[in-house]
Amino acid sequence: MENLIALLVAAPLLGAAVLLCGGRRLDKAGHWLGTLLAGASFAVGLALFADMLGRDADDRLMTQHLFSWIPVEGFQADLAFHLDQLSMTFVLLISGVGTLIHMYSIGYMEHDERRRRFFGYLNLFLAAMLLLVLADNYLLLYVGWEGVGLASYLLIGFWQHKPSAATAAKKAFLVNRVGDMGLSIAIMLMFTTFGTFAFGPVLGAADETSEGRLTAIGLMLLLAACGKSAQVPLQSWLGDAMEGPTPVSALIHAATMVTAGVYLIVRSGAIFNGAPDAQLATVVVGAVTLLFGAIVGCAKDDIKKALAGSTMSQIGYMVLAAGLGPIGYVFAIMHLVTHGFFKAGLFLGAGSVMHGMNDEVDMRKYGALRKHMPVTFVTFGLGYLAIIGFPGLSGFFSKDKIIEAAFAKGGTEGWILGGAALLGAGITAFYMTRVMVLTFFGEKRWQPDADGHAPHPHESPRSMTVPMVLLAFGSVFAGGFFSIGDRFLGWLEPVTGYTHGHPPVSALTVTLATMVVLATGVAIAWAMYGRRPVPVTAPRGSLLTRAARRDLFQDDFNHVVLVRGGEHLTRSLVYVDHTLVDGVVNGTAASVGGLSGRLRKLQNGYARSYAVSMFGGTAILIAATLLMRAV
C-alpha cells in the first residue's frame, strides 16, 4: 500500500496541471474533473487509512521514497513521503473536506466565467497542502509550505478586478513571507546542528542537543506558524483574505491552510519539548490570539469577517494546546479536526446566505432568514452550537479538553492560561450568538442594493446544501466519536506522546464552569441583539467596540511600526549613503583629482622649470649633507 501514497498528491496536482494548461476547451467540464480528482485523493486516503487500521499501533508508519531530490556530498534531500497517524489525520481532513468544498463550488461558482481556473487553483492548493503534511523532511515540507502560500495568493485574489481582493492577496502573501523566513532559518539551523533535514534523525537527536539551539529552532518554527496560522503578531492578513470567494474561506481559512502552523509545531514536538522557552512563547501566542480574535469577532458586521475572527481565535486554542507539550498535543489536533467540520460548515453556510441575499455580507441587513433558508439555518445552527461548545456536540469534547489541559499546566501559569481559555469560551458564545441572531432571527432588514434590486432570499441548490449537511454531521458527531474510549487519544499517542496532567480542579468543575460562562455569553448576546431592535447602521459604540472594528488597531500598528518605520529607515540609509558613503567616495576622487592636477603642473614641458627644480633639489641635498656633518 505504501506505493499509493504518491497518488494522494499526484491526483490533485494532475488536475491543476490539466485545468490550468488545458485552455477553454475544458470550461464546460473542468469543475467536474477538479472535483473528481479531489475525490480520488480522498478515496486513496481512505484505502491507506483502512490498511493502517489493520496494523499494530507501533507499526503504522508508511514511507515511500521516489528519488533523491538533491544528492550532493554532505547535503542529501529526498523526495519521499512519511505517512503516520498524524499525517493520516490531516490527509483525511484535507482531502475529505476539500472534496466537499469542491462540490459546493460547482453551484457557488456556476456563473463565473473563470470557473475552470478556480478549480485548477483549488486542486493546486490541495496538492501543496498534502505535500506539506506528507513530506518526510523539512526541506520538502518547505516546498509544500510555499506552494500553499502561492495557491492562497491566487485564490484570495481570484476576483482580481476588485482592488480590495488584489490588495488582500498581496497582503496575505507578504505577511506570510515574514513567517516563511522563520521556517527557512529553522531549516538552516537544523542542517548546521544535525547535518540533515529528515524528520527521523532531527527529532530523534533533539534530546541530545543543547537547549539554546533547540530554543532558536523552536522560536523560528513558531514564527513560521504565526504567519501561516494567522497568530499574533502576523494575524493581520486573515480578515482581509475574506475578499476571496466563500469556498476559499472555507477551504483555506477553516480546515486546511491555517492549520499548517499547528501541524508544524506538533510534528516538531521533540524540539519544543527540549526548549521550555519556546514552549512558553507558544502558549503566550496562543492565549493572546484566542482572546484577540474573539474580541475582533464581536464587533464585525461582515458575516465572513466575524467568522475570520473566530478562526483566528480557535486556532489560538490549538496553538495554546500545542505549546503545552505532551499534555496538549493530542487535543490540539482533535480540536483542529472538529473545527475543520464546523467552521467549514459555517463558512459554507455564510456563502449560502450571501447567495440568497445578492452577495450582501452585512448581517445588519439580514434578519428572519430561517424561514426562507431552512437547510442553511439548520446546518449553520448546528455549526454554531458546535463551536460554542454546546454539550454533546463536537466542540464540547475538543475545546473542553484544551481548557482542562491549560489548567493542568499547574501553578500560576496554569491558572492564567486556563482562565484565558475559559474567558475565550464565553466571548465565543457571545459573538457566535450575535452572528446567529442577526442573520436568522428578528425582523427582516433587507434593503435594495446599489442598483435598486431588492433581495429575494431562497435556499441554495443541492450542490451547495449537500456538503453543508455532511459537514453538519461531522459538527455534531465527530467529537463524541473521538472521545468514546479515548479513541482519538489512542490513535495519536504513539506519534505525539501524551502526559496526563494534574489540574488543580476536577474535569467536572472545569466543564461546569465552561457551561456557566457559555450560558452567560449566549444570554448577553440575546439580550443585546435578540430582544432589541437592530439598527441597520451600526452605532458608534464604546472605545473597545471601535477598536475591535479596526481589528484592535493591528493594521495601524503595522503601518506605524513597519511602513513608517521602514520609510524612516530608508530615508536614513539614503542620507547615510549620500553624505557618508558618497562623501567618502567623491571626496577621495576629488582629492586624487586635485593632487594629480597639482602634480601635473610639475610636468609642464619648459626646460627652465626643470632647471629650477634640479637646482632646488641639489641645494636641498647640499644643505642636508652639511647639516648632518655639523651634528
XYZ file of C-alpha atoms in Angstrom:
631
model
C 0.000 0.000 0.000
C 2.935 2.345 0.520
C 3.178 2.776 -3.251
C -0.184 4.548 -3.229
C 0.994 7.443 -1.041
C 2.259 9.461 -4.001
C -1.213 9.285 -5.587
C -2.562 11.438 -2.763
C -0.543 14.361 -4.114
C -0.439 13.303 -7.767
C -4.230 13.291 -8.318
C -4.944 16.957 -7.449
C -1.614 18.020 -8.950
C -2.646 16.413 -12.248
C -5.972 18.215 -12.016
C -4.239 21.558 -11.507
C -1.924 20.979 -14.482
C -4.744 19.933 -16.817
C -7.181 22.657 -15.766
C -4.649 25.484 -15.841
C -2.980 24.423 -19.094
C -5.881 22.800 -20.964
C -7.464 26.008 -22.187
C -11.077 26.952 -22.769
C -11.962 23.574 -24.232
C -12.301 22.390 -20.599
C -14.590 25.213 -19.473
C -17.712 23.039 -19.552
C -16.255 20.043 -17.720
C -13.310 21.437 -15.771
C -15.201 21.732 -12.488
C -16.236 18.083 -12.676
C -12.661 16.995 -13.411
C -11.289 19.013 -10.484
C -13.892 17.589 -8.110
C -13.339 14.033 -9.367
C -9.587 14.201 -8.788
C -10.048 15.703 -5.321
C -12.406 12.818 -4.569
C -9.867 10.357 -5.962
C -7.285 11.636 -3.489
C -9.798 11.150 -0.672
C -10.547 7.608 -1.867
C -6.836 6.734 -1.838
C -6.618 8.230 1.654
C -9.463 6.006 2.843
C -7.757 2.928 1.390
C -4.491 3.772 3.159
C -6.402 4.516 6.354
C -8.080 1.103 6.256
C -4.704 -0.563 5.753
C -3.198 1.443 8.625
C -6.007 0.397 10.977
C -5.180 -3.230 10.270
C -1.655 -2.819 11.661
C -0.359 -2.717 15.216
C -0.127 0.743 16.773
C 3.688 0.661 16.667
C 3.806 -0.492 13.030
C 1.653 2.088 11.292
C 4.375 4.228 9.745
C 4.352 4.015 5.933
C 7.067 5.544 3.769
C 7.600 5.912 0.047
C 10.881 7.043 -1.490
C 10.551 8.323 -5.047
C 14.036 9.637 -5.807
C 16.943 11.649 -4.426
C 15.938 15.224 -4.953
C 19.280 16.909 -4.108
C 22.081 14.286 -3.987
C 25.096 16.424 -3.085
C 28.082 15.469 -0.951
C 27.096 16.234 2.628
C 23.698 17.615 1.549
C 21.042 14.974 0.932
C 17.364 15.744 0.371
C 14.927 13.117 -0.881
C 11.518 13.319 -2.473
C 9.970 10.886 -0.031
C 6.729 10.623 1.906
C 6.085 9.920 5.580
C 2.585 8.680 6.454
C 1.821 8.032 10.101
C -1.220 8.627 12.308
C -0.627 12.383 12.461
C -0.230 12.910 8.726
C -3.079 10.475 8.008
C -5.387 12.629 10.141
C -4.519 15.639 8.011
C -4.789 13.679 4.758
C -8.370 12.653 5.514
C -9.311 16.146 6.690
C -7.727 17.955 3.740
C -8.955 15.619 1.012
C -12.361 14.904 2.599
C -13.381 18.457 3.457
C -11.616 19.644 0.308
C -13.777 17.378 -1.840
C -16.964 18.671 -0.185
C -15.859 22.246 -0.834
C -15.174 21.346 -4.479
C -18.748 20.020 -4.697
C -20.115 23.180 -3.088
C -18.114 25.346 -5.501
C -19.832 23.760 -8.505
C -23.022 25.608 -7.591
C -21.445 28.650 -5.955
C -19.213 29.476 -8.944
C -21.762 28.390 -11.562
C -21.990 31.761 -13.270
C -18.311 32.690 -13.050
C -16.713 32.621 -16.481
C -13.354 31.684 -14.975
C -14.695 28.677 -13.048
C -12.243 26.246 -14.691
C -9.287 28.282 -13.479
C -10.804 28.474 -9.993
C -10.983 24.686 -9.757
C -7.427 24.465 -11.052
C -6.300 26.686 -8.188
C -8.315 24.574 -5.718
C -6.572 21.424 -6.971
C -3.190 23.145 -6.755
C -3.904 24.100 -3.168
C -4.886 20.538 -2.219
C -1.723 19.146 -3.818
C 0.508 21.639 -1.979
C -1.213 21.082 1.365
C -0.984 17.298 1.028
C 2.699 17.574 0.126
C 3.227 19.679 3.244
C 1.775 17.076 5.615
C 3.247 14.039 3.811
C 6.845 15.228 3.392
C 9.413 13.160 5.273
C 11.850 16.061 5.679
C 11.653 19.751 6.462
C 13.045 20.886 3.116
C 10.295 19.079 1.185
C 7.778 20.365 3.722
C 9.020 23.847 2.847
C 8.147 23.238 -0.810
C 4.572 22.389 0.153
C 4.558 25.327 2.566
C 5.436 27.750 -0.231
C 3.036 26.044 -2.625
C 0.214 26.633 -0.169
C 1.229 30.290 0.035
C 1.162 30.626 -3.750
C -2.204 28.903 -4.110
C -3.744 31.008 -1.345
C -2.493 34.166 -3.081
C -4.144 33.058 -6.326
C -7.423 32.102 -4.617
C -7.751 35.130 -2.324
C -7.156 37.432 -5.300
C -9.233 35.358 -7.719
C -11.652 38.235 -8.305
C -8.714 40.463 -9.126
C -10.933 43.009 -10.877
C -11.808 44.152 -7.350
C -8.995 46.325 -5.946
C -9.820 45.112 -2.444
C -9.292 41.472 -3.479
C -5.997 42.200 -5.214
C -4.780 44.149 -2.174
C -5.868 41.385 0.221
C -3.995 38.769 -1.809
C -0.798 40.823 -1.769
C -1.164 41.456 1.943
C -1.586 37.752 2.705
C 1.376 36.899 0.503
C 3.711 39.455 2.081
C 2.765 38.750 5.704
C 3.258 35.039 5.113
C 6.691 35.705 3.644
C 7.729 37.076 7.039
C 6.743 33.805 8.665
C 8.392 31.830 5.879
C 11.708 33.466 6.743
C 11.369 31.839 10.158
C 10.918 28.386 8.610
C 13.864 28.842 6.251
C 16.138 29.942 9.118
C 14.938 26.997 11.222
C 15.834 24.593 8.399
C 19.289 26.134 8.106
C 19.809 25.760 11.852
C 18.673 22.138 11.646
C 21.206 21.361 8.937
C 24.075 23.001 10.802
C 23.027 21.204 14.000
C 22.018 17.741 12.793
C 23.517 17.597 9.296
C 20.158 16.611 7.815
C 16.562 17.763 7.279
C 14.816 14.385 7.681
C 12.263 14.080 10.480
C 13.689 10.857 11.918
C 17.298 11.976 12.515
C 16.358 15.534 13.518
C 13.622 14.652 16.007
C 15.461 11.568 17.231
C 18.555 13.571 18.162
C 16.706 16.525 19.701
C 17.097 15.269 23.269
C 20.889 15.228 22.794
C 21.066 18.828 21.549
C 21.700 21.934 23.619
C 18.669 23.792 24.917
C 19.865 27.051 23.377
C 19.998 25.608 19.872
C 16.601 23.940 20.268
C 15.138 27.214 21.542
C 16.426 29.073 18.487
C 14.955 26.461 16.142
C 11.683 26.373 18.088
C 11.237 30.144 18.002
C 11.825 30.223 14.245
C 9.284 27.433 13.765
C 6.842 29.411 15.908
C 7.374 32.480 13.704
C 6.535 30.348 10.673
C 3.420 29.023 12.398
C 2.302 32.560 13.309
C 2.369 33.576 9.652
C 0.556 30.577 8.192
C -1.940 30.195 11.053
C -2.658 33.937 11.480
C -1.420 34.216 15.050
C -0.232 37.359 16.816
C 1.756 39.272 15.585
C 1.260 38.047 11.985
C -2.528 37.827 12.056
C -3.453 40.951 10.109
C -3.936 39.216 6.744
C -6.743 36.846 7.711
C -9.666 39.275 7.891
C -8.821 40.904 4.559
C -8.496 37.463 2.957
C -12.303 37.179 3.131
C -12.322 39.114 -0.157
C -11.841 35.785 -1.921
C -14.814 33.590 -2.932
C -16.520 31.975 0.060
C -15.371 28.404 -0.802
C -11.814 29.733 -0.480
C -12.582 30.941 3.026
C -13.971 27.514 3.905
C -11.035 25.604 2.429
C -8.091 27.800 3.386
C -9.253 29.681 6.456
C -11.236 26.946 8.190
C -9.969 23.451 7.522
C -6.521 23.474 5.924
C -4.016 26.301 5.432
C -4.461 27.985 8.800
C -3.901 24.630 10.498
C -0.480 24.171 8.875
C 1.217 26.032 11.719
C -0.370 23.726 14.286
C 0.831 20.711 12.297
C 4.363 22.143 12.175
C 4.529 22.621 15.950
C 3.072 19.206 16.788
C 5.260 17.442 14.210
C 8.287 19.178 15.752
C 7.204 18.265 19.286
C 10.578 16.752 20.192
C 12.231 20.124 19.516
C 9.730 22.077 21.609
C 9.865 19.513 24.431
C 13.551 20.323 24.822
C 13.048 24.092 24.633
C 10.895 25.362 27.555
C 11.315 28.988 26.495
C 9.992 28.211 23.009
C 7.061 26.364 24.586
C 6.321 29.356 26.816
C 6.376 31.669 23.800
C 3.981 29.302 22.009
C 1.391 29.223 24.793
C 1.589 33.012 25.177
C 0.989 33.482 21.448
C -1.943 31.054 21.557
C -3.548 32.618 24.640
C -3.200 36.175 23.332
C -4.524 35.248 19.891
C -7.563 33.329 21.139
C -8.666 36.444 23.038
C -7.596 38.836 20.276
C -9.595 37.021 17.597
C -12.633 36.603 19.820
C -12.765 40.322 20.657
C -12.412 41.249 16.983
C -15.203 38.828 16.061
C -17.584 40.562 18.479
C -17.643 43.832 16.517
C -17.710 42.703 12.881
C -20.916 43.207 10.883
C -19.484 41.414 7.840
C -20.502 37.771 8.376
C -17.324 36.373 6.818
C -15.057 38.690 8.796
C -16.824 37.720 12.016
C -16.075 34.088 11.168
C -12.490 35.060 10.303
C -12.028 36.466 13.804
C -13.496 33.226 15.105
C -10.979 31.203 13.069
C -8.114 33.247 14.472
C -9.402 32.585 17.979
C -9.958 28.849 17.517
C -6.512 28.379 16.004
C -5.252 30.212 19.089
C -6.769 27.425 21.205
C -4.883 24.859 19.114
C -1.576 26.717 19.366
C -2.075 27.077 23.120
C -2.632 23.324 23.425
C 0.367 22.558 21.203
C 2.539 24.790 23.387
C 1.601 22.739 26.437
C 3.667 19.849 25.097
C 2.625 16.219 25.584
C -0.259 17.378 27.794
C -1.928 19.094 24.837
C -0.612 17.775 21.500
C -3.448 15.275 21.026
C -6.141 17.772 21.994
C -4.712 20.437 19.677
C -5.152 18.054 16.736
C -8.528 16.832 17.962
C -9.859 20.393 18.072
C -8.253 21.030 14.692
C -10.284 18.190 13.153
C -13.596 19.097 14.783
C -13.000 22.744 13.897
C -12.476 21.675 10.298
C -16.025 20.328 10.237
C -17.951 23.059 11.974
C -16.003 26.058 10.709
C -16.074 24.836 7.092
C -19.808 24.324 7.539
C -20.212 27.830 8.959
C -18.322 29.413 6.067
C -20.330 27.443 3.517
C -23.479 28.496 5.361
C -22.356 32.114 5.140
C -21.828 31.638 1.417
C -25.310 30.182 1.104
C -26.767 33.218 2.867
C -24.832 35.533 0.559
C -26.026 33.503 -2.433
C -29.624 34.186 -1.434
C -29.038 37.829 -0.489
C -27.433 39.231 -3.651
C -23.931 38.797 -2.164
C -24.745 41.086 0.774
C -22.336 40.441 3.675
C -23.613 42.938 6.265
C -25.516 40.985 8.927
C -27.403 44.114 9.940
C -29.185 43.836 6.577
C -30.260 40.216 7.159
C -32.796 39.013 9.716
C -35.569 36.346 9.704
C -33.753 34.184 7.142
C -34.570 30.953 8.976
C -37.996 30.914 7.315
C -36.590 31.305 3.809
C -33.455 29.157 4.052
C -34.346 26.223 6.330
C -31.493 23.885 5.343
C -28.935 26.663 5.704
C -30.470 27.647 9.033
C -30.303 24.116 10.483
C -26.778 23.304 9.246
C -25.421 26.717 10.249
C -27.169 26.381 13.606
C -25.534 23.026 14.277
C -22.136 24.521 13.434
C -22.914 27.397 15.801
C -23.766 25.020 18.647
C -20.626 23.002 17.961
C -18.251 25.960 18.008
C -19.608 27.409 21.242
C -19.194 24.016 22.912
C -22.821 23.024 23.416
C -22.921 19.749 25.403
C -22.774 16.655 23.236
C -21.542 18.359 20.051
C -18.005 18.238 18.671
C -16.688 21.480 20.130
C -17.786 20.446 23.596
C -15.438 17.463 23.575
C -12.414 19.076 21.911
C -12.385 22.616 23.342
C -13.105 21.480 26.900
C -10.091 19.177 26.722
C -7.887 22.143 25.839
C -9.252 24.174 28.737
C -8.581 21.236 31.091
C -5.061 20.845 29.672
C -4.403 24.563 30.207
C -5.340 24.294 33.878
C -3.254 21.098 34.106
C -0.134 23.131 33.289
C -0.045 23.797 37.015
C 0.949 26.749 39.160
C 0.203 30.368 38.375
C 0.838 29.764 34.686
C -1.887 27.103 34.620
C -4.438 29.395 36.257
C -3.638 32.225 33.813
C -3.796 30.028 30.719
C -6.893 28.198 31.919
C -8.590 31.474 32.771
C -7.788 32.897 29.321
C -9.162 29.783 27.622
C -12.298 29.923 29.773
C -12.826 33.619 29.044
C -12.358 32.918 25.336
C -15.147 30.326 25.502
C -17.528 32.935 26.924
C -16.646 35.525 24.284
C -17.038 32.855 21.573
C -20.567 32.133 22.794
C -21.334 35.870 22.682
C -20.135 36.692 19.168
C -21.410 33.479 17.571
C -24.845 34.014 19.136
C -24.712 37.538 17.746
C -23.995 36.152 14.257
C -26.839 33.634 14.590
C -29.388 36.161 15.833
C -28.527 38.924 13.361
C -28.706 36.501 10.442
C -31.634 34.192 11.130
C -33.835 35.773 13.821
C -35.655 39.034 14.437
C -37.384 41.124 11.794
C -36.196 41.257 8.220
C -33.943 44.219 7.497
C -33.366 43.637 3.805
C -32.602 46.616 1.611
C -32.235 47.074 -2.163
C -28.663 47.007 -3.448
C -26.912 49.858 -5.231
C -28.774 49.019 -8.463
C -32.143 49.047 -6.726
C -32.616 45.260 -6.748
C -34.286 44.006 -3.574
C -33.046 40.609 -2.347
C -35.344 37.596 -2.503
C -33.870 35.057 -0.063
C -34.107 31.467 -1.230
C -32.496 28.152 -0.403
C -29.312 27.247 -2.246
C -29.155 24.392 -4.802
C -28.375 20.850 -3.705
C -24.786 21.073 -4.914
C -24.331 23.586 -2.083
C -26.651 22.201 0.594
C -25.483 18.553 0.448
C -21.881 19.408 1.500
C -23.322 21.614 4.243
C -25.430 18.719 5.555
C -22.450 16.329 5.540
C -20.279 18.845 7.391
C -23.094 19.327 9.902
C -22.955 15.604 10.689
C -19.266 15.998 11.494
C -20.049 19.051 13.613
C -22.488 17.009 15.675
C -20.904 13.574 15.954
C -17.115 13.799 15.357
C -16.140 14.935 18.864
C -18.206 12.297 20.616
C -16.937 9.577 18.298
C -13.324 10.567 19.001
C -13.922 10.604 22.750
C -15.511 7.164 23.132
C -12.910 5.064 24.889
C -10.342 7.825 24.264
C -10.302 6.655 20.651
C -8.515 9.707 19.243
C -6.007 9.733 22.104
C -5.114 6.114 21.416
C -4.775 6.868 17.730
C -2.295 9.758 18.033
C -0.405 8.946 21.220
C 2.201 6.678 19.515
C 3.268 9.671 17.382
C 2.777 12.721 19.596
C 3.120 11.165 23.034
C 0.822 12.000 25.915
C 1.285 13.040 29.522
C -1.714 13.102 31.813
C -1.746 16.444 33.586
C -2.889 17.146 37.121
C -5.252 20.124 37.049
C -5.901 21.932 40.341
C -9.631 21.365 39.839
C -11.561 18.350 38.591
C -12.659 17.904 34.983
C -16.288 18.162 36.128
C -15.591 21.538 37.734
C -13.978 22.800 34.516
C -16.953 21.567 32.494
C -19.470 23.222 34.802
C -17.516 26.480 34.777
C -17.381 26.365 30.992
C -21.139 25.819 30.789
C -21.784 28.783 33.082
C -19.512 31.025 31.022
C -21.093 29.754 27.794
C -24.635 30.405 29.046
C -23.604 33.885 30.176
C -22.210 34.750 26.753
C -25.347 33.486 24.999
C -27.639 35.366 27.384
C -25.811 38.678 26.979
C -25.844 38.380 23.184
C -29.565 37.524 23.144
C -30.342 40.449 25.423
C -28.406 42.851 23.191
C -29.492 41.620 19.767
C -32.449 39.261 20.189
C -34.699 41.390 22.409
C -33.937 44.799 20.970
C -34.389 46.308 17.511
C -31.214 46.039 15.453
C -30.321 49.300 13.669
C -29.266 48.855 10.050
C -26.401 51.268 10.652
C -24.086 50.306 13.487
C -23.992 52.804 16.370
C -20.716 54.451 17.272
C -20.210 52.194 20.276
C -17.638 52.236 23.051
C -13.916 52.720 22.633
C -13.378 48.945 22.797
C -16.062 48.396 20.138
C -14.489 50.949 17.815
C -11.081 49.396 18.405
C -12.438 45.919 17.648
C -13.972 47.184 14.417
C -10.490 48.329 13.444
C -9.074 44.895 14.351
C -7.656 46.291 17.605
C -5.517 48.653 15.509
C -3.372 45.833 14.122
C -3.110 47.497 10.688
C -2.456 50.872 12.315
C 0.316 49.320 14.382
C 1.832 47.674 11.325
C 1.625 50.940 9.408
C 3.321 52.953 12.133
C 5.967 50.411 13.085
C 6.658 48.692 9.779
C 5.569 51.022 6.977
C 6.533 54.351 8.510
C 9.418 52.734 10.327
C 10.597 51.339 7.024
C 10.227 54.718 5.372
C 12.302 56.410 8.087
C 14.893 53.652 7.902
C 15.061 54.036 4.122
C 15.449 57.814 4.378
C 18.175 57.349 6.981
C 20.008 54.882 4.766
C 19.686 57.243 1.790
C 21.068 60.107 3.916
C 23.993 57.966 5.086
C 24.594 56.872 1.513
C 24.591 60.416 0.172
C 26.564 62.040 2.958
C 28.911 59.358 4.234
C 29.356 56.763 1.505
C 29.119 59.167 -1.430
C 31.086 61.737 0.590
C 33.978 59.342 1.112
C 33.930 58.184 -2.498
C 33.534 61.635 -4.017
C 35.977 63.200 -1.524
C 38.605 60.574 -2.361
C 38.075 61.172 -6.063
C 38.288 64.946 -5.598
C 41.478 64.645 -3.508
C 43.134 62.412 -6.082
C 42.000 64.752 -8.853
C 43.309 67.835 -7.046
C 46.611 66.180 -6.220
C 47.061 64.989 -9.780
C 46.263 68.482 -11.032
C 48.975 69.927 -8.841
C 51.471 67.259 -9.763
C 50.665 67.817 -13.432
C 51.992 71.373 -13.112
C 55.434 69.968 -12.407
C 55.484 68.357 -15.831
C 54.857 71.490 -17.951
C 57.490 70.895 -20.705
C 59.562 74.067 -20.029
C 63.357 73.486 -19.683
C 63.744 76.462 -17.321
C 61.233 74.935 -14.910
C 63.086 71.638 -14.920
C 66.423 73.516 -14.359
C 64.967 75.381 -11.387
C 63.665 72.066 -9.964
C 67.083 70.447 -10.395
C 68.809 73.448 -8.792
C 66.391 73.435 -5.884
C 66.839 69.684 -5.333
C 70.606 69.986 -5.428
C 70.503 72.865 -2.935
C 68.369 70.793 -0.568
C 70.741 67.818 -0.762
C 73.799 70.004 -0.084
C 72.086 71.692 2.854
C 71.058 68.355 4.328
C 74.615 66.974 3.970
C 76.189 69.980 5.677
C 73.618 69.812 8.485
C 74.347 66.137 9.130
C 78.107 66.772 9.298
C 77.613 69.651 11.712
C 75.592 67.448 14.005
